[in-house]
Short mmCIF file of C-alpha atoms in Angstrom, two decimals:
data_model
loop_
_atom_site.label_atom_id
_atom_site.label_comp_id
_atom_site.label_asym_id
_atom_site.label_seq_id
_atom_site.Cartn_x
_atom_site.Cartn_y
_atom_site.Cartn_z
CA ASP A 1 3.02 -1.35 -14.87
CA ALA A 2 6.52 -2.85 -14.99
CA LYS A 3 7.29 -5.88 -12.87
CA THR A 4 9.87 -5.73 -10.09
CA THR A 5 12.13 -8.39 -8.62
CA GLN A 6 13.41 -8.24 -5.05
CA PRO A 7 15.30 -10.76 -2.91
CA THR A 8 13.12 -12.49 -0.38
CA SER A 9 15.03 -11.34 2.68
CA MET A 10 18.17 -9.76 4.00
CA ASP A 11 19.60 -8.64 7.29
CA CYS A 12 21.98 -6.01 8.54
CA ALA A 13 23.52 -4.89 11.80
CA GLU A 14 22.04 -2.03 13.78
CA GLY A 15 23.77 1.25 12.98
CA ARG A 16 25.03 0.08 9.61
CA ALA A 17 23.62 1.04 6.24
CA ALA A 18 20.95 -1.23 4.77
CA ASN A 19 21.02 -1.42 0.96
CA LEU A 20 17.87 -2.94 -0.49
CA PRO A 21 18.06 -3.80 -4.21
CA CYS A 22 15.26 -3.89 -6.76
CA ASN A 23 15.35 -4.93 -10.41
CA HIS A 24 12.89 -3.44 -12.88
CA SER A 25 14.44 -4.22 -16.25
CA THR A 26 11.21 -3.57 -18.22
CA ILE A 27 10.61 -0.11 -16.79
CA SER A 28 9.24 2.48 -19.22
CA GLY A 29 10.40 6.06 -19.53
CA ASN A 30 7.35 7.47 -17.77
CA GLU A 31 7.30 5.03 -14.86
CA TYR A 32 8.32 6.03 -11.37
CA VAL A 33 10.02 3.88 -8.75
CA TYR A 34 8.23 3.86 -5.39
CA TRP A 35 9.28 2.32 -2.10
CA TYR A 36 6.92 1.48 0.75
CA ARG A 37 7.51 -0.46 3.92
CA GLN A 38 5.23 -2.37 6.25
CA ILE A 39 6.10 -2.88 9.87
CA HIS A 40 4.43 -5.87 11.46
CA SER A 41 0.69 -5.39 12.12
CA GLN A 42 0.63 -1.91 10.58
CA GLY A 43 -0.44 -0.54 7.20
CA PRO A 44 2.22 0.12 4.56
CA GLN A 45 4.04 3.43 4.80
CA TYR A 46 5.35 5.52 1.91
CA ILE A 47 9.13 5.99 2.01
CA ILE A 48 10.36 7.65 -1.17
CA HIS A 49 9.93 7.73 -4.94
CA GLY A 50 11.90 8.85 -7.99
CA LEU A 51 11.89 8.97 -11.77
CA LYS A 52 15.48 9.37 -12.98
CA ASN A 53 17.51 11.26 -10.42
CA ASN A 54 18.65 10.00 -7.07
CA GLU A 55 16.43 11.15 -4.24
CA THR A 56 16.94 11.65 -0.51
CA ASN A 57 14.58 12.46 2.31
CA GLU A 58 14.61 12.15 6.08
CA MET A 59 13.91 8.43 5.92
CA ALA A 60 16.09 7.09 3.11
CA SER A 61 17.95 7.57 -0.15
CA LEU A 62 16.94 6.15 -3.51
CA ILE A 63 19.64 5.41 -6.06
CA ILE A 64 18.42 4.70 -9.60
CA THR A 65 20.90 3.38 -12.16
CA GLU A 66 21.48 5.40 -15.29
CA ASP A 67 19.62 2.88 -17.47
CA ARG A 68 16.82 2.86 -14.85
CA LYS A 69 16.69 -0.93 -14.86
CA SER A 70 17.45 -1.23 -11.17
CA SER A 71 17.44 0.80 -7.99
CA THR A 72 18.63 0.63 -4.41
CA LEU A 73 16.92 1.92 -1.30
CA ILE A 74 19.45 2.95 1.32
CA LEU A 75 18.68 3.29 5.01
CA PRO A 76 21.87 5.01 6.16
CA HIS A 77 21.85 3.98 9.82
CA ALA A 78 19.46 1.08 10.31
CA THR A 79 17.74 0.71 13.66
CA LEU A 80 15.73 -2.16 15.12
CA ARG A 81 12.57 -0.22 14.23
CA ASP A 82 13.48 -0.50 10.54
CA THR A 83 12.76 -4.24 10.64
CA ALA A 84 9.92 -4.53 8.12
CA VAL A 85 8.85 -5.72 4.68
CA TYR A 86 9.98 -3.28 1.99
CA TYR A 87 8.10 -3.07 -1.29
CA CYS A 88 9.54 -1.74 -4.53
CA ILE A 89 6.81 -0.71 -6.98
CA VAL A 90 7.11 0.70 -10.47
CA ARG A 91 4.23 2.52 -12.08
CA VAL A 92 3.16 5.49 -14.16
CA ALA A 93 1.50 8.53 -12.63
CA HIS A 94 -1.98 7.13 -13.09
CA THR A 95 -5.12 9.11 -12.64
CA GLY A 96 -8.77 8.23 -12.26
CA ALA A 97 -9.73 4.66 -12.99
CA ASN A 98 -6.10 3.65 -13.47
CA SER A 99 -4.98 4.72 -9.99
CA LYS A 100 -4.51 1.33 -8.39
CA LEU A 101 -1.19 0.31 -6.86
CA THR A 102 -0.12 -3.33 -7.01
CA PHE A 103 2.14 -4.74 -4.30
CA GLY A 104 4.47 -7.68 -4.80
CA LYS A 105 5.91 -9.87 -2.04
CA GLY A 106 8.58 -7.35 -1.01
CA ILE A 107 11.84 -7.97 0.83
CA THR A 108 11.93 -8.69 4.54
CA LEU A 109 14.67 -6.67 6.23
CA SER A 110 15.78 -7.87 9.65
CA VAL A 111 17.97 -5.50 11.63
CA ARG A 112 19.97 -7.34 14.27
CA PRO A 113 21.33 -5.77 17.48
CA ASP B 1 -0.29 14.76 8.49
CA VAL B 2 -2.72 12.84 6.31
CA LYS B 3 -4.84 10.59 8.38
CA VAL B 4 -6.70 7.53 7.22
CA THR B 5 -8.85 6.18 9.99
CA GLN B 6 -10.44 2.76 10.03
CA SER B 7 -13.35 2.42 12.41
CA SER B 8 -12.31 -0.81 14.13
CA ARG B 9 -8.95 -2.39 14.87
CA TYR B 10 -10.40 -5.82 15.64
CA LEU B 11 -13.78 -7.23 14.64
CA VAL B 12 -15.40 -10.63 15.17
CA LYS B 13 -18.49 -11.50 13.15
CA ARG B 14 -20.59 -14.59 12.56
CA THR B 15 -20.93 -16.40 9.25
CA GLY B 16 -23.75 -14.93 7.19
CA GLU B 17 -23.73 -11.53 8.88
CA LYS B 18 -23.60 -8.35 6.83
CA VAL B 19 -20.41 -6.52 7.77
CA PHE B 20 -19.49 -2.89 7.22
CA LEU B 21 -15.88 -1.71 7.37
CA GLU B 22 -15.57 2.06 7.45
CA CYS B 23 -12.68 4.23 6.34
CA VAL B 24 -12.37 8.01 6.61
CA GLN B 25 -9.60 10.27 5.29
CA ASP B 26 -9.10 13.92 6.15
CA MET B 27 -6.99 15.21 3.24
CA ASP B 28 -9.60 15.65 0.55
CA HIS B 29 -8.08 12.83 -1.52
CA GLU B 30 -9.93 11.74 -4.64
CA ASN B 31 -8.75 8.12 -4.59
CA MET B 32 -9.56 5.54 -1.95
CA PHE B 33 -8.75 1.83 -1.85
CA TRP B 34 -9.56 -1.34 0.02
CA TYR B 35 -6.98 -4.15 0.26
CA ARG B 36 -6.89 -7.38 2.17
CA GLN B 37 -3.69 -8.99 3.39
CA ASP B 38 -3.20 -12.67 4.10
CA PRO B 39 -0.04 -14.59 5.02
CA GLY B 40 1.82 -15.72 1.91
CA LEU B 41 -0.51 -13.82 -0.43
CA GLY B 42 0.55 -10.26 0.27
CA LEU B 43 -1.68 -7.24 -0.31
CA ARG B 44 -4.51 -7.76 -2.77
CA LEU B 45 -6.76 -5.00 -4.06
CA ILE B 46 -10.49 -5.54 -3.52
CA TYR B 47 -12.07 -2.30 -4.78
CA PHE B 48 -11.08 1.28 -5.31
CA SER B 49 -12.84 4.56 -5.95
CA TYR B 50 -11.47 7.57 -7.81
CA ASP B 51 -14.39 9.90 -7.11
CA VAL B 52 -17.62 10.12 -5.16
CA LYS B 53 -20.06 7.42 -6.28
CA MET B 54 -17.41 5.96 -8.63
CA LYS B 55 -15.96 2.52 -8.02
CA GLU B 56 -13.75 0.04 -9.81
CA LYS B 57 -13.21 -3.64 -9.13
CA GLY B 58 -9.77 -4.67 -8.04
CA ASP B 59 -8.24 -8.12 -8.26
CA ILE B 60 -10.53 -9.93 -5.80
CA PRO B 61 -13.96 -8.21 -5.65
CA GLU B 62 -16.07 -11.36 -5.25
CA GLY B 63 -18.11 -11.36 -2.04
CA TYR B 64 -17.58 -7.63 -1.46
CA SER B 65 -19.22 -4.36 -2.38
CA VAL B 66 -18.32 -0.75 -1.64
CA SER B 67 -19.99 2.58 -1.10
CA ARG B 68 -18.64 6.09 -1.55
CA GLU B 69 -21.37 8.64 -0.91
CA LYS B 70 -18.99 11.31 0.41
CA LYS B 71 -15.46 12.11 -0.66
CA GLU B 72 -13.93 11.44 2.74
CA ARG B 73 -15.60 8.09 3.43
CA PHE B 74 -15.20 4.71 1.70
CA SER B 75 -17.05 1.71 3.06
CA LEU B 76 -16.37 -1.95 2.36
CA ILE B 77 -19.37 -4.24 2.69
CA LEU B 78 -19.34 -7.99 3.15
CA GLU B 79 -22.87 -8.92 2.11
CA SER B 80 -22.80 -12.32 3.82
CA ALA B 81 -19.60 -12.90 5.73
CA SER B 82 -17.82 -16.22 5.28
CA THR B 83 -14.88 -17.76 7.10
CA ASN B 84 -12.62 -17.31 4.05
CA GLN B 85 -13.04 -13.55 4.49
CA THR B 86 -11.15 -13.67 7.77
CA SER B 87 -8.26 -11.34 7.05
CA MET B 88 -6.54 -8.03 7.71
CA TYR B 89 -8.31 -5.27 5.77
CA LEU B 90 -6.41 -2.12 4.88
CA CYS B 91 -7.82 1.15 3.57
CA ALA B 92 -5.72 3.71 1.71
CA SER B 93 -6.17 7.09 0.06
CA SER B 94 -4.17 9.11 -2.44
CA PRO B 95 -4.32 12.31 -4.48
CA PRO B 96 -5.32 11.86 -8.11
CA ARG B 97 -1.88 12.02 -9.70
CA GLN B 98 0.87 9.83 -8.26
CA GLY B 99 4.11 10.84 -9.81
CA THR B 100 4.87 14.10 -8.12
CA ASN B 101 3.39 13.62 -4.68
CA TYR B 102 3.63 11.34 -1.73
CA GLY B 103 1.74 8.29 -2.89
CA TYR B 104 -0.68 6.31 -0.82
CA THR B 105 -1.48 6.76 2.86
CA PHE B 106 -2.75 3.66 4.63
CA GLY B 107 -4.87 3.19 7.70
CA SER B 108 -3.81 0.93 10.56
CA GLY B 109 -5.98 -1.94 9.39
CA THR B 110 -8.97 -3.90 10.65
CA ARG B 111 -8.37 -7.51 11.61
CA LEU B 112 -11.66 -9.26 10.85
CA THR B 113 -12.40 -12.75 12.14
CA VAL B 114 -15.49 -14.55 10.82
CA VAL B 115 -16.57 -17.46 13.00
#
């Protein structure tokens, strides 16, 4: 699976959009971009994933560049409850014995009042 | 909603004890995983299972074993607990093919302290 690079931390003001970047310059054509987040003392939570096209759901939007070498997770109106570690993961749609998911260090988002 | 339930939120065990951490999922998922999480080290995969009675070692399997006798249940076993196994343990499950579905669902975690 391709490696990802994320900043260590960032902050944003409550109510503003939070834009979390991720670089994955070695991504292959069949690899998806996944985002998870982990709020303190809880298990990670799936947010969104995409292959080529931009994606949006009730939690966030995922913008993938045309060359697919980077992406941005957008939380349109950040709240204090969005303070968490956000993980960007790139991987193929594995099955069977190749199903494991590897987490990096992620980016710590702090939303300030 | 998919639910992954871990039997204990907090657990304190003595060095040398045999410890069982239980995980149950209710969505008929083929894949189940055990991770541990430590400050500064992030989430590390211990073992995973992609079918009943099937298991694969993750990145740090030493000192652990697993059991998957039924599809919904995946147990992590510490044969002889040691203080360096004090950690947060997280269980997860997923359908067999990742690309077109919703990925992993995690439990709330078990914080194990070995004294």
